[in-house]
Short mmCIF file of C-alpha atoms in Angstrom, two decimals:
data_model
loop_
_atom_site.label_atom_id
_atom_site.label_comp_id
_atom_site.label_asym_id
_atom_site.label_seq_id
_atom_site.Cartn_x
_atom_site.Cartn_y
_atom_site.Cartn_z
CA MET A 1 -0.80 30.10 -10.48
CA SER A 2 1.16 31.22 -7.43
CA GLU A 3 1.90 34.96 -7.19
CA GLN A 4 5.19 34.25 -5.45
CA SER A 5 8.45 34.96 -7.22
CA PRO A 6 9.72 32.06 -9.37
CA TYR A 7 11.93 29.66 -7.48
CA THR A 8 15.56 29.50 -8.54
CA PRO A 9 17.39 26.44 -7.19
CA PRO A 10 20.62 27.23 -5.33
CA LYS A 11 23.91 25.79 -6.53
CA VAL A 12 23.93 23.40 -3.56
CA TRP A 13 20.74 22.07 -1.96
CA THR A 14 20.45 22.28 1.83
CA TRP A 15 17.84 20.72 4.07
CA ASP A 16 15.13 23.02 5.41
CA LYS A 17 13.49 21.12 8.27
CA ALA A 18 10.36 23.27 8.02
CA ASN A 19 9.78 22.35 4.40
CA GLY A 20 7.78 19.32 3.36
CA GLY A 21 4.13 19.89 4.21
CA ALA A 22 2.21 17.33 6.25
CA PHE A 23 5.22 15.05 6.76
CA ALA A 24 7.88 17.68 7.44
CA SER A 25 8.40 16.42 10.98
CA THR A 26 9.53 12.97 9.84
CA ASN A 27 11.03 13.47 6.37
CA ARG A 28 14.81 13.74 6.28
CA PRO A 29 17.56 13.33 3.68
CA ILE A 30 19.50 10.62 5.51
CA ALA A 31 18.85 6.97 6.34
CA GLY A 32 19.40 4.93 9.50
CA ALA A 33 17.87 4.71 12.94
CA THR A 34 17.14 7.74 15.09
CA HIS A 35 16.50 5.82 18.30
CA ASP A 36 16.76 2.37 19.85
CA LYS A 37 13.55 0.39 19.82
CA GLU A 38 13.22 -3.34 19.40
CA LEU A 39 10.31 -4.77 17.46
CA PRO A 40 7.71 -6.93 19.22
CA ILE A 41 7.43 -10.58 18.23
CA GLY A 42 4.16 -12.50 18.39
CA LYS A 43 3.30 -16.18 18.37
CA HIS A 44 2.81 -16.76 14.64
CA PRO A 45 5.33 -17.72 11.95
CA LEU A 46 4.89 -14.45 10.07
CA GLN A 47 5.48 -11.10 11.73
CA LEU A 48 4.25 -8.06 9.81
CA TYR A 49 5.22 -4.49 10.72
CA SER A 50 3.03 -2.11 8.82
CA LEU A 51 0.39 0.60 8.54
CA GLY A 52 -2.94 0.54 6.70
CA THR A 53 -1.81 2.62 3.73
CA PRO A 54 -2.26 1.25 0.20
CA ASN A 55 1.19 -0.34 0.33
CA GLY A 56 0.47 -1.97 3.67
CA VAL A 57 -2.97 -3.16 2.59
CA LYS A 58 -1.48 -5.11 -0.31
CA VAL A 59 0.21 -7.49 2.12
CA THR A 60 -2.64 -7.88 4.61
CA ILE A 61 -4.99 -8.71 1.75
CA MET A 62 -2.55 -11.39 0.59
CA LEU A 63 -2.24 -12.87 4.07
CA GLU A 64 -6.00 -12.92 4.60
CA GLU A 65 -6.53 -14.49 1.17
CA LEU A 66 -3.98 -17.20 1.98
CA LEU A 67 -5.74 -17.97 5.26
CA ALA A 68 -9.12 -18.03 3.50
CA ALA A 69 -7.65 -20.51 1.00
CA GLY A 70 -6.67 -22.83 3.85
CA PHE A 71 -2.95 -22.10 4.23
CA LYS A 72 -2.61 -22.32 8.00
CA GLY A 73 1.08 -21.46 7.82
CA ALA A 74 0.08 -17.95 6.75
CA GLU A 75 -1.09 -17.05 10.27
CA TYR A 76 0.46 -13.75 11.21
CA ASP A 77 0.84 -11.02 13.78
CA ALA A 78 0.40 -7.51 12.39
CA TRP A 79 2.10 -4.81 14.43
CA LEU A 80 1.36 -1.13 13.89
CA ILE A 81 4.22 1.11 12.73
CA LYS A 82 3.11 4.73 12.68
CA ILE A 83 4.98 6.94 10.23
CA ASP A 84 5.45 9.62 12.89
CA GLY A 85 9.01 8.46 13.56
CA GLU A 86 8.41 4.83 14.55
CA GLN A 87 9.79 3.77 11.16
CA PHE A 88 13.20 5.02 12.29
CA GLY A 89 13.43 2.75 15.34
CA SER A 90 16.50 0.51 15.33
CA GLY A 91 14.49 -2.71 15.20
CA PHE A 92 12.47 -1.62 12.20
CA VAL A 93 15.53 -0.30 10.37
CA ASP A 94 17.15 -3.71 10.90
CA VAL A 95 14.21 -5.28 9.04
CA ASN A 96 13.94 -2.56 6.40
CA PRO A 97 16.99 -0.30 5.92
CA ASN A 98 14.77 1.96 3.81
CA SER A 99 12.47 2.71 6.79
CA LYS A 100 9.25 2.22 4.82
CA ILE A 101 6.26 0.04 5.62
CA PRO A 102 5.45 -2.78 5.15
CA ALA A 103 8.18 -5.14 6.35
CA LEU A 104 7.86 -8.85 7.04
CA VAL A 105 9.88 -11.33 9.08
CA ASP A 106 9.32 -15.02 8.38
CA ARG A 107 10.24 -17.00 11.50
CA SER A 108 8.98 -20.36 10.29
CA GLY A 109 12.46 -21.72 9.52
CA GLU A 110 15.73 -22.15 11.36
CA GLU A 111 16.78 -18.57 10.62
CA PRO A 112 14.49 -15.53 10.38
CA ILE A 113 14.08 -14.14 6.88
CA ARG A 114 13.41 -10.44 6.42
CA VAL A 115 11.47 -9.25 3.39
CA PHE A 116 10.83 -5.60 2.57
CA GLU A 117 9.15 -3.72 -0.28
CA SER A 118 5.49 -4.62 -0.75
CA GLY A 119 5.93 -6.21 -4.19
CA SER A 120 8.77 -8.35 -2.93
CA ILE A 121 6.66 -9.50 0.03
CA LEU A 122 3.80 -10.49 -2.30
CA VAL A 123 6.11 -12.53 -4.52
CA TYR A 124 7.77 -14.13 -1.48
CA LEU A 125 4.45 -15.21 0.01
CA ALA A 126 3.09 -16.39 -3.36
CA GLU A 127 6.14 -18.58 -3.90
CA LYS A 128 6.24 -19.80 -0.29
CA PHE A 129 2.65 -21.05 -0.45
CA GLY A 130 2.31 -21.70 -4.17
CA ALA A 131 -0.74 -19.47 -4.50
CA PHE A 132 -2.01 -16.41 -6.38
CA LEU A 133 0.89 -16.40 -8.85
CA PRO A 134 0.72 -18.67 -11.90
CA SER A 135 3.55 -21.18 -12.18
CA GLU A 136 3.38 -21.53 -15.95
CA GLN A 137 4.25 -19.08 -18.68
CA PRO A 138 3.00 -16.80 -20.14
CA ALA A 139 0.50 -16.30 -17.29
CA ARG A 140 3.30 -15.90 -14.73
CA ALA A 141 5.05 -13.21 -16.76
CA GLU A 142 1.77 -11.35 -17.24
CA ALA A 143 1.03 -11.31 -13.51
CA LEU A 144 4.54 -10.17 -12.62
CA SER A 145 4.48 -7.51 -15.33
CA TRP A 146 1.33 -5.97 -13.88
CA LEU A 147 2.69 -6.25 -10.34
CA PHE A 148 5.78 -4.29 -11.29
CA TRP A 149 3.71 -1.89 -13.36
CA GLN A 150 2.02 -0.97 -10.11
CA MET A 151 5.29 -0.68 -8.22
CA GLY A 152 6.67 1.69 -10.83
CA SER A 153 3.49 3.65 -11.49
CA ALA A 154 1.97 4.26 -8.06
CA PRO A 155 4.69 6.70 -6.86
CA PHE A 156 3.35 9.13 -9.48
CA VAL A 157 -0.08 8.75 -7.87
CA GLY A 158 0.98 8.88 -4.22
CA GLY A 159 4.15 10.95 -4.13
CA GLY A 160 3.02 13.01 -7.09
CA PHE A 161 -0.73 13.58 -7.36
CA GLY A 162 -1.64 12.70 -3.77
CA HIS A 163 1.10 14.86 -2.29
CA PHE A 164 0.42 18.00 -4.32
CA TYR A 165 -3.39 17.62 -4.29
CA ALA A 166 -3.84 16.75 -0.60
CA TYR A 167 -0.69 17.31 1.46
CA ALA A 168 1.52 20.05 0.04
CA PRO A 169 1.56 23.30 2.05
CA GLU A 170 0.31 25.21 -0.98
CA LYS A 171 -1.67 24.29 -4.09
CA ILE A 172 0.63 24.43 -7.12
CA GLU A 173 -1.40 24.38 -10.34
CA TYR A 174 1.40 23.05 -12.53
CA ALA A 175 2.21 20.16 -10.17
CA ILE A 176 -1.43 19.16 -9.66
CA ASN A 177 -2.15 19.29 -13.39
CA ARG A 178 0.99 17.33 -14.22
CA TYR A 179 0.22 14.48 -11.83
CA ALA A 180 -3.55 14.51 -12.37
CA MET A 181 -2.87 13.92 -16.07
CA GLU A 182 -0.57 11.01 -15.30
CA THR A 183 -2.97 9.53 -12.74
CA LYS A 184 -5.84 9.62 -15.24
CA ARG A 185 -3.62 8.06 -17.89
CA GLN A 186 -2.87 5.18 -15.52
CA LEU A 187 -6.55 4.77 -14.67
CA ASP A 188 -7.24 4.56 -18.40
CA VAL A 189 -4.53 1.90 -18.82
CA LEU A 190 -6.32 -0.25 -16.25
CA ASP A 191 -9.78 0.50 -17.57
CA ARG A 192 -8.80 -0.64 -21.06
CA ARG A 193 -7.14 -3.76 -19.70
CA LEU A 194 -10.18 -4.66 -17.58
CA ALA A 195 -12.52 -4.18 -20.53
CA GLU A 196 -11.07 -7.41 -21.92
CA ASN A 197 -10.16 -9.33 -18.75
CA GLU A 198 -11.94 -10.21 -15.53
CA TYR A 199 -8.77 -9.60 -13.51
CA VAL A 200 -5.75 -7.48 -14.25
CA ALA A 201 -3.47 -10.35 -15.29
CA GLY A 202 -6.18 -12.27 -17.11
CA SER A 203 -8.78 -14.78 -15.97
CA GLU A 204 -7.14 -15.54 -12.60
CA TYR A 205 -7.10 -13.49 -9.41
CA THR A 206 -3.43 -12.88 -8.57
CA ILE A 207 -1.04 -10.81 -6.51
CA ALA A 208 -1.24 -8.23 -9.31
CA ASP A 209 -4.85 -7.51 -8.32
CA MET A 210 -3.89 -7.39 -4.64
CA ALA A 211 -1.17 -4.85 -5.36
CA ILE A 212 -3.20 -2.64 -7.68
CA TRP A 213 -6.53 -2.59 -5.83
CA PRO A 214 -5.52 -0.57 -2.73
CA TRP A 215 -4.16 2.20 -4.93
CA TYR A 216 -6.38 2.33 -8.00
CA GLY A 217 -9.44 0.63 -6.57
CA GLY A 218 -9.19 3.11 -3.72
CA MET A 219 -9.02 5.98 -6.19
CA VAL A 220 -12.18 5.01 -8.07
CA LYS A 221 -14.00 4.15 -4.83
CA GLY A 222 -13.25 7.68 -3.62
CA TRP A 223 -11.13 6.65 -0.64
CA ASN A 224 -7.74 8.02 -1.67
CA TYR A 225 -7.14 11.75 -1.26
CA GLY A 226 -10.86 12.60 -1.62
CA ALA A 227 -10.22 13.13 -5.31
CA GLY A 228 -12.88 11.00 -6.97
CA GLU A 229 -14.92 13.90 -8.35
CA PHE A 230 -11.82 15.87 -9.32
CA LEU A 231 -10.54 12.93 -11.39
CA SER A 232 -13.99 12.02 -12.80
CA VAL A 233 -13.53 8.43 -11.71
CA HIS A 234 -17.07 7.56 -12.84
CA GLU A 235 -15.67 7.45 -16.37
CA TYR A 236 -13.72 4.24 -15.69
CA LYS A 237 -16.57 1.73 -15.84
CA ASN A 238 -14.47 -1.41 -16.17
CA LEU A 239 -12.13 -0.37 -13.39
CA LEU A 240 -15.12 0.35 -11.15
CA ARG A 241 -16.55 -3.11 -11.91
CA TRP A 242 -13.28 -4.73 -10.90
CA ALA A 243 -12.88 -2.54 -7.82
CA ASP A 244 -16.35 -3.55 -6.59
CA GLN A 245 -15.71 -7.21 -7.41
CA LEU A 246 -12.60 -7.27 -5.24
CA HIS A 247 -14.20 -5.24 -2.47
CA ALA A 248 -16.89 -7.93 -2.22
CA ARG A 249 -14.25 -10.51 -1.23
CA PRO A 250 -14.28 -11.05 2.57
CA ALA A 251 -10.48 -11.41 2.70
CA VAL A 252 -10.04 -8.08 0.93
CA ARG A 253 -12.36 -6.38 3.40
CA ARG A 254 -10.46 -7.89 6.31
CA GLY A 255 -7.10 -6.98 4.83
CA ARG A 256 -8.17 -3.37 4.47
CA MET A 257 -8.98 -3.20 8.18
CA VAL A 258 -5.60 -4.36 9.48
CA ASN A 259 -3.24 -1.66 10.82
CA ARG A 260 -5.76 1.03 9.82
CA VAL A 261 -5.74 4.17 11.99
CA SER A 262 -8.27 6.36 10.15
CA GLY A 263 -11.88 6.25 9.07
CA ASP A 264 -14.72 4.40 10.77
CA PRO A 265 -13.45 2.99 14.10
CA ALA A 266 -15.39 -0.22 13.37
CA GLY A 267 -13.12 -0.66 10.32
CA GLN A 268 -9.88 -0.17 12.21
CA LEU A 269 -8.02 -3.22 13.51
CA ARG A 270 -4.83 -1.54 14.61
CA GLU A 271 -3.09 -4.79 15.51
CA ARG A 272 -4.01 -8.28 14.38
CA HIS A 273 -2.90 -11.38 16.27
CA ASP A 274 -5.81 -13.78 15.73
CA ALA A 275 -8.72 -14.16 13.35
CA SER A 276 -11.08 -13.43 16.23
CA ASP A 277 -9.63 -9.92 16.52
CA PHE A 278 -11.87 -8.78 13.66
CA GLU A 279 -14.85 -9.42 15.93
CA THR A 280 -13.41 -8.37 19.28
CA SER A 281 -10.62 -5.82 18.84
CA THR A 282 -11.68 -3.21 16.29
CA GLN A 283 -11.14 0.33 17.47
CA ASP A 284 -14.79 0.98 18.31
CA LYS A 285 -14.75 -1.96 20.72
CA VAL A 286 -11.37 -1.01 22.15
CA ALA A 287 -12.57 2.56 22.79
CA ALA A 288 -15.80 1.31 24.38
CA ALA A 289 -13.86 -0.99 26.70
#
């Protein structure tokens, strides 16, 4: 435990710009744009503004899966939005008032349609193309239930466990224990579900899998926060089976590369404007050129 004096909250909270750990330079208690910056627009119907975090990867996996399934209308431009302040540019705030990645603009119709929040984007694309979301009940309800389970649960993993384990300016035993317990409980929820089902929502691969894999697949694969050993992820055999099964899908591998700015340069495709970019424009090739 910390040897510092116990913290007593003041009667009125005030913003300390130096507080906040790794993201103190960009976190703030107000919304809105900080500067004028228009968003670029590419040649394809779908314009994605994102970063290769788990939330961003959900959408790029979906887009790559749609293209692999033959939906040519799912061609997209993926523009990089770094969370170093770029998310507060006026153009991005116009697309997502919450200033969080990912955000999508569909320009295939007479009027552009903005879609923000990763779960909302997945549902929008599934309904637009009639794919990866069952149309009949009860399968549709099951898939949507697991999708929104992820949307409600993952903040405890990312903003809770990930923040205090990897990013907070000091290690707080209580906070790490609290969120490690909840993270392991969630991993167990999935492991039990996948003991009886090939995919999270049942026998079909759906947007629920695409939403859950970047977070929980990444945890058991050891990619997220370097916490695999700490969380004893080897215990979740069924979840590991599923994580490997999805990772073997070419579209999943491609989706994980898009807008990525860390890791192996050969696995980073910082912007994606054509399918050929996976062969010609990964960061190792860009740096060599």
